[in-house]
Amino acid sequence: MNKSGENVIQSVCRAIQIIRCFEKNEELGVTEISKMAGLHKSTAFGLISTLEANKLIEKNELTGKYRLGLELFRLGTKVNSALRHIAVPYLEQLVKMYQETANFVVMDDLSIIYLEKVESTQSMRISTLVGGRLPLYCTAVGKAILANLPPEELNSKLKRMEFRKYTGNTVSDRNSLMKSLELTRNRGYAEDNEELEIGLSCIAAPIYNHFNIPFAAISLSGPTFRMDEIFRKEASVTLMNYTGEISMKLGYDNNNL
């Protein structure tokens, strides 16, 4: 729904609700979908049939349940394809240099969404998934973006933010977050020291659009015992250089995105 609530087509909103039911469920039946979306079963079935006809969802004939269709996957690969094309070589180079996992994310309101990930070849794997969504306030990528937003946009987000403690280190109130963001602005990169997951640390730097506003970020993530202070300071220099280069390219190439 847009901010004014005008020009919103209810049936389209309901169809989107149905698609979102599959965010955490691989397959669902009509009854399950109708309950999750808060729709009458007959209404849900009509919308499901329409989505199926357009290949946005598909029916598993063995189970009789529905799942997301390949057409959604095809369309999803087109999203930010030029942006990904620019970012991925930098992710690959970071992994080659530091042997830790590199992530590329974009901001979506109060969250970040993982668009690309290049895994470390070392034993510990990071649990983030491409397409996954996490809060801004407790991730290095999120704080890297937040710290550099225009004040009015930052304040708008802070007013709507709900804090949840994932670990004992998670920033859990506005004042603590503001202090963390000030530190991030001063040094040019953000840190997540086991705020989201015990044993996992992360550093991140923001990517700016042609209006010089951050909207994305790149991070290096790995086990805390490998990502000590010396490592973080060294890798952060490369990370900031790379995100600076990407920002410059986006400034020139924006019309092609």
XYZ file of C-alpha atoms in Angstrom:
257
model
C 0.000 0.000 0.000
C 1.298 3.496 -0.809
C 1.646 6.134 1.887
C -1.661 7.799 1.163
C -3.575 4.537 0.833
C -5.014 5.741 -2.496
C -5.195 3.913 -5.820
C -4.659 0.534 -4.173
C -6.397 -2.398 -5.828
C -7.577 -4.778 -3.121
C -7.432 -7.921 -5.236
C -3.806 -7.234 -6.151
C -2.939 -6.686 -2.467
C -4.605 -9.998 -1.628
C -2.665 -11.809 -4.353
C 0.568 -10.378 -2.956
C -0.487 -11.556 0.516
C -0.834 -15.065 -0.875
C 2.617 -15.006 -2.467
C 4.111 -13.814 0.815
C 2.605 -16.798 2.618
C 5.351 -18.876 0.999
C 8.191 -16.841 2.475
C 8.657 -19.414 5.242
C 6.685 -22.307 3.766
C 7.691 -24.400 0.786
C 4.207 -25.774 0.122
C 0.739 -24.813 1.359
C -2.826 -25.989 0.784
C -5.752 -23.719 -0.035
C -7.114 -23.861 3.514
C -3.713 -23.007 4.984
C -3.285 -20.094 2.576
C -6.757 -18.713 3.274
C -6.105 -18.745 7.026
C -2.654 -17.167 6.751
C -3.858 -14.457 4.365
C -7.088 -13.853 6.303
C -9.253 -14.591 3.264
C -12.420 -16.598 2.684
C -11.516 -19.952 1.171
C -13.387 -19.290 -2.084
C -11.664 -15.904 -2.484
C -8.286 -17.467 -1.818
C -8.944 -20.245 -4.337
C -9.867 -17.741 -7.071
C -6.696 -15.762 -6.504
C -4.595 -18.921 -6.327
C -6.047 -20.095 -9.651
C -5.201 -16.742 -11.246
C -1.644 -16.836 -9.905
C -1.307 -20.421 -11.112
C -2.544 -19.493 -14.596
C 0.215 -16.892 -14.751
C 2.821 -19.383 -13.437
C 3.547 -17.318 -10.333
C 2.597 -20.304 -8.201
C 2.240 -23.943 -9.199
C 0.480 -27.018 -7.881
C 2.368 -30.093 -6.752
C 0.208 -32.863 -8.200
C 1.617 -35.399 -5.732
C 0.652 -33.463 -2.602
C -2.181 -31.314 -3.956
C -0.497 -28.283 -2.389
C 0.874 -25.125 -3.960
C 4.384 -23.664 -4.133
C 6.040 -20.660 -5.745
C 6.316 -20.940 -9.516
C 9.352 -20.738 -11.763
C 8.082 -17.508 -13.304
C 8.715 -15.749 -9.977
C 12.250 -17.101 -9.982
C 12.785 -15.930 -13.563
C 11.542 -12.437 -12.756
C 13.558 -12.349 -9.536
C 16.799 -12.925 -11.399
C 16.116 -9.713 -13.339
C 15.936 -7.572 -10.193
C 18.989 -5.340 -9.830
C 20.831 -7.477 -12.396
C 23.104 -4.601 -13.436
C 23.839 -3.809 -9.802
C 24.711 -7.440 -9.121
C 26.909 -7.521 -12.213
C 28.965 -4.665 -10.768
C 29.107 -5.994 -7.196
C 29.846 -9.711 -7.597
C 33.450 -9.392 -8.844
C 34.238 -7.356 -5.729
C 32.701 -10.042 -3.515
C 34.805 -12.689 -5.218
C 37.955 -10.639 -4.770
C 37.226 -10.075 -1.065
C 36.816 -13.811 -0.495
C 40.012 -14.502 -2.422
C 41.930 -11.967 -0.321
C 40.540 -12.724 3.141
C 39.024 -16.230 2.932
C 35.822 -15.078 4.642
C 32.252 -14.913 3.331
C 31.278 -11.761 1.414
C 27.686 -10.502 1.191
C 25.921 -7.889 -0.906
C 22.661 -6.449 0.446
C 20.146 -3.724 -0.315
C 17.970 -1.812 2.143
C 14.224 -2.431 2.161
C 12.535 -0.104 4.654
C 13.637 -1.363 8.120
C 15.394 -4.447 6.785
C 18.203 -5.517 4.538
C 17.808 -8.183 1.871
C 20.711 -10.384 0.793
C 21.063 -10.206 -2.991
C 24.381 -12.001 -3.437
C 26.730 -14.092 -1.324
C 30.121 -15.646 -2.017
C 30.991 -18.327 0.518
C 34.309 -18.739 2.262
C 36.156 -21.966 1.463
C 36.980 -22.350 5.153
C 35.135 -24.802 7.382
C 32.615 -22.519 9.117
C 29.722 -21.497 6.872
C 27.570 -18.400 7.469
C 23.848 -19.035 7.826
C 22.624 -16.041 5.777
C 20.745 -16.889 2.589
C 20.332 -15.034 -0.687
C 16.838 -13.554 -0.540
C 16.910 -13.588 3.251
C 15.851 -10.567 5.273
C 17.343 -9.248 8.543
C 16.862 -6.061 10.631
C 18.925 -2.951 9.962
C 19.801 -2.214 13.576
C 21.711 -5.394 14.489
C 23.613 -6.158 11.282
C 26.847 -4.539 10.143
C 25.406 -3.960 6.670
C 22.300 -2.367 8.154
C 24.259 -0.075 10.458
C 26.611 0.898 7.621
C 23.581 2.161 5.682
C 21.733 3.698 8.642
C 24.763 5.670 9.832
C 24.986 7.572 6.567
C 21.343 8.259 5.782
C 20.083 11.860 5.704
C 18.951 12.831 9.243
C 15.254 13.052 8.369
C 15.234 9.584 6.811
C 17.174 8.112 9.722
C 14.769 9.644 12.252
C 11.778 8.307 10.345
C 13.172 4.796 10.503
C 14.146 5.053 14.169
C 10.589 6.024 15.136
C 9.225 2.857 13.558
C 11.959 0.488 14.686
C 11.206 -2.350 17.104
C 14.221 -3.792 18.910
C 14.701 -7.476 19.606
C 17.669 -8.958 21.427
C 19.145 -11.853 19.448
C 22.184 -12.166 21.742
C 23.564 -10.423 24.820
C 25.456 -8.078 22.470
C 22.470 -6.945 20.399
C 21.789 -3.212 20.349
C 18.408 -3.041 22.054
C 17.420 0.637 22.279
C 17.593 3.837 20.287
C 20.317 5.526 22.371
C 22.671 2.547 22.078
C 22.048 2.380 18.345
C 22.765 6.093 17.887
C 26.120 5.681 19.664
C 26.964 2.746 17.425
C 25.989 4.729 14.317
C 28.148 7.678 15.377
C 31.146 5.358 15.744
C 30.363 3.867 12.334
C 30.273 7.310 10.696
C 33.595 8.279 12.280
C 35.533 5.232 11.120
C 33.738 4.703 7.782
C 32.616 1.128 8.335
C 30.274 -0.793 10.645
C 30.849 -3.783 12.882
C 28.595 -6.540 14.175
C 30.318 -8.200 17.117
C 28.109 -11.221 17.781
C 24.953 -9.064 17.793
C 22.982 -11.439 15.613
C 24.653 -14.753 16.332
C 27.149 -15.819 18.996
C 30.505 -16.682 17.442
C 29.864 -14.612 14.294
C 31.383 -11.209 13.546
C 31.011 -8.951 10.542
C 32.284 -5.702 9.045
C 30.491 -3.707 6.356
C 30.704 -0.525 4.303
C 27.896 1.339 2.475
C 27.241 1.800 -1.227
C 25.791 5.130 -2.402
C 23.456 5.928 -5.281
C 23.852 8.873 -7.657
C 22.128 11.119 -5.080
C 24.919 10.256 -2.621
C 22.476 8.380 -0.372
C 23.370 4.884 0.896
C 21.014 2.124 -0.204
C 23.186 -0.996 -0.196
C 26.258 -2.436 1.488
C 28.912 -5.127 1.262
C 30.158 -7.125 4.225
C 32.736 -9.692 5.255
C 31.463 -12.248 7.787
C 33.261 -14.957 9.689
C 33.876 -16.582 13.060
C 34.872 -14.132 15.779
C 38.101 -15.972 16.551
C 39.340 -15.275 12.998
C 37.923 -11.776 12.651
C 39.940 -10.133 15.415
C 40.625 -6.388 15.684
C 43.747 -6.499 13.506
C 41.874 -8.393 10.768
C 38.877 -6.043 10.904
C 41.005 -2.912 10.591
C 43.001 -4.320 7.679
C 40.030 -5.730 5.768
C 37.917 -2.609 6.355
C 40.324 -0.531 4.267
C 39.837 -2.803 1.255
C 36.109 -2.994 1.893
C 35.727 0.802 1.927
C 37.827 1.136 -1.211
C 35.677 -1.414 -3.021
C 32.336 0.092 -1.973
C 33.685 3.506 -2.984
C 34.507 2.176 -6.446
C 31.059 0.583 -6.781
C 29.391 3.842 -5.723
C 31.344 5.729 -8.386
C 30.360 3.212 -11.059
C 26.720 3.469 -10.054
C 26.929 7.226 -10.334
C 28.056 6.913 -13.920
C 25.971 3.877 -14.834
C 22.718 4.750 -13.073
C 20.768 5.209 -16.300
C 21.540 1.604 -17.179
C 20.270 0.122 -13.902
